[in-house]
């Protein structure tokens, strides 16, 4: 599957963290010869971090902190 198709699918699934980290994680995985499960794990960690960051940003916004 081509890169653009993968990024489109990630976008349609609303996996924005994985989508933004895809190139970096893939380059590092190929460079270090990581196994596919490790690469997928890194992408999933990126998604979790993105969701946590969005959650914190949302909570700060509704708290109306200066």
PDB file of C-alpha atoms in Angstrom:
ATOM      1  CA  UNK A   1       0.000   0.000   0.000  1.00  0.00           C
ATOM      2  CA  UNK A   2       1.286   3.451  -0.844  1.00  0.00           C
ATOM      3  CA  UNK A   3       2.081   6.137   1.709  1.00  0.00           C
ATOM      4  CA  UNK A   4      -0.715   8.442   0.546  1.00  0.00           C
ATOM      5  CA  UNK A   5      -3.287   5.673   0.873  1.00  0.00           C
ATOM      6  CA  UNK A   6      -2.095   4.872   4.390  1.00  0.00           C
ATOM      7  CA  UNK A   7      -2.247   8.534   5.426  1.00  0.00           C
ATOM      8  CA  UNK A   8      -5.729   8.888   3.908  1.00  0.00           C
ATOM      9  CA  UNK A   9      -6.939   5.841   5.830  1.00  0.00           C
ATOM     10  CA  UNK A  10      -5.461   7.169   9.067  1.00  0.00           C
ATOM     11  CA  UNK A  11      -7.240  10.459   8.447  1.00  0.00           C
ATOM     12  CA  UNK A  12     -10.569   8.771   7.782  1.00  0.00           C
ATOM     13  CA  UNK A  13     -10.157   6.778  11.014  1.00  0.00           C
ATOM     14  CA  UNK A  14      -9.275  10.008  12.852  1.00  0.00           C
ATOM     15  CA  UNK A  15      -5.847   8.699  13.872  1.00  0.00           C
ATOM     16  CA  UNK A  16      -4.233  12.121  13.715  1.00  0.00           C
ATOM     17  CA  UNK A  17      -1.376  11.284  16.083  1.00  0.00           C
ATOM     18  CA  UNK A  18      -0.355   8.292  14.002  1.00  0.00           C
ATOM     19  CA  UNK A  19      -0.725  10.302  10.823  1.00  0.00           C
ATOM     20  CA  UNK A  20       1.528  13.114  11.995  1.00  0.00           C
ATOM     21  CA  UNK A  21       4.194  10.721  13.315  1.00  0.00           C
ATOM     22  CA  UNK A  22       4.070   8.245  10.414  1.00  0.00           C
ATOM     23  CA  UNK A  23       7.065   9.496   8.418  1.00  0.00           C
ATOM     24  CA  UNK A  24       9.302   9.897  11.453  1.00  0.00           C
ATOM     25  CA  UNK A  25       8.429   6.503  12.941  1.00  0.00           C
ATOM     26  CA  UNK A  26       8.785   4.695   9.618  1.00  0.00           C
ATOM     27  CA  UNK A  27      12.158   6.319   8.893  1.00  0.00           C
ATOM     28  CA  UNK A  28      13.483   5.450  12.351  1.00  0.00           C
ATOM     29  CA  UNK A  29      12.116   1.907  12.126  1.00  0.00           C
ATOM     30  CA  UNK A  30      13.682   1.266   8.744  1.00  0.00           C
ATOM     31  CA  UNK A  31      16.985   2.848   9.767  1.00  0.00           C
ATOM     32  CA  UNK A  32      17.213   0.741  12.919  1.00  0.00           C
ATOM     33  CA  UNK A  33      15.735  -2.358  11.249  1.00  0.00           C
ATOM     34  CA  UNK A  34      12.883  -2.673  13.727  1.00  0.00           C
ATOM     35  CA  UNK A  35      10.341  -5.435  13.357  1.00  0.00           C
ATOM     36  CA  UNK A  36       6.831  -4.446  12.135  1.00  0.00           C
ATOM     37  CA  UNK A  37       5.221  -4.945  15.583  1.00  0.00           C
ATOM     38  CA  UNK A  38       7.684  -2.454  17.062  1.00  0.00           C
ATOM     39  CA  UNK A  39       6.876   0.099  14.357  1.00  0.00           C
ATOM     40  CA  UNK A  40       3.130  -0.366  14.905  1.00  0.00           C
ATOM     41  CA  UNK A  41       3.687  -0.022  18.655  1.00  0.00           C
ATOM     42  CA  UNK A  42       5.536   3.251  18.140  1.00  0.00           C
ATOM     43  CA  UNK A  43       2.687   4.535  15.968  1.00  0.00           C
ATOM     44  CA  UNK A  44       0.156   3.560  18.622  1.00  0.00           C
ATOM     45  CA  UNK A  45       2.181   5.345  21.312  1.00  0.00           C
ATOM     46  CA  UNK A  46       2.160   8.464  19.131  1.00  0.00           C
ATOM     47  CA  UNK A  47      -1.611   8.252  18.834  1.00  0.00           C
ATOM     48  CA  UNK A  48      -2.036   7.889  22.596  1.00  0.00           C
ATOM     49  CA  UNK A  49       0.215  10.877  23.240  1.00  0.00           C
ATOM     50  CA  UNK A  50      -1.756  12.975  20.731  1.00  0.00           C
ATOM     51  CA  UNK A  51      -5.086  12.045  22.323  1.00  0.00           C
ATOM     52  CA  UNK A  52      -3.777  12.893  25.804  1.00  0.00           C
ATOM     53  CA  UNK A  53      -2.465  16.257  24.587  1.00  0.00           C
ATOM     54  CA  UNK A  54      -5.812  17.068  22.944  1.00  0.00           C
ATOM     55  CA  UNK A  55      -7.650  16.065  26.126  1.00  0.00           C
ATOM     56  CA  UNK A  56      -5.510  18.348  28.284  1.00  0.00           C
ATOM     57  CA  UNK A  57      -5.921  21.208  25.804  1.00  0.00           C
ATOM     58  CA  UNK A  58      -9.698  20.728  25.857  1.00  0.00           C
ATOM     59  CA  UNK A  59      -9.833  20.606  29.666  1.00  0.00           C
ATOM     60  CA  UNK A  60      -7.827  23.819  29.923  1.00  0.00           C
ATOM     61  CA  UNK A  61     -10.126  25.475  27.382  1.00  0.00           C
ATOM     62  CA  UNK A  62     -13.305  24.634  29.303  1.00  0.00           C
ATOM     63  CA  UNK A  63     -11.706  25.644  32.599  1.00  0.00           C
ATOM     64  CA  UNK A  64     -11.287  29.107  31.028  1.00  0.00           C
ATOM     65  CA  UNK A  65      -7.885  29.621  32.562  1.00  0.00           C
ATOM     66  CA  UNK A  66      -6.119  32.806  31.533  1.00  0.00           C
TER      67      UNK A  66
END
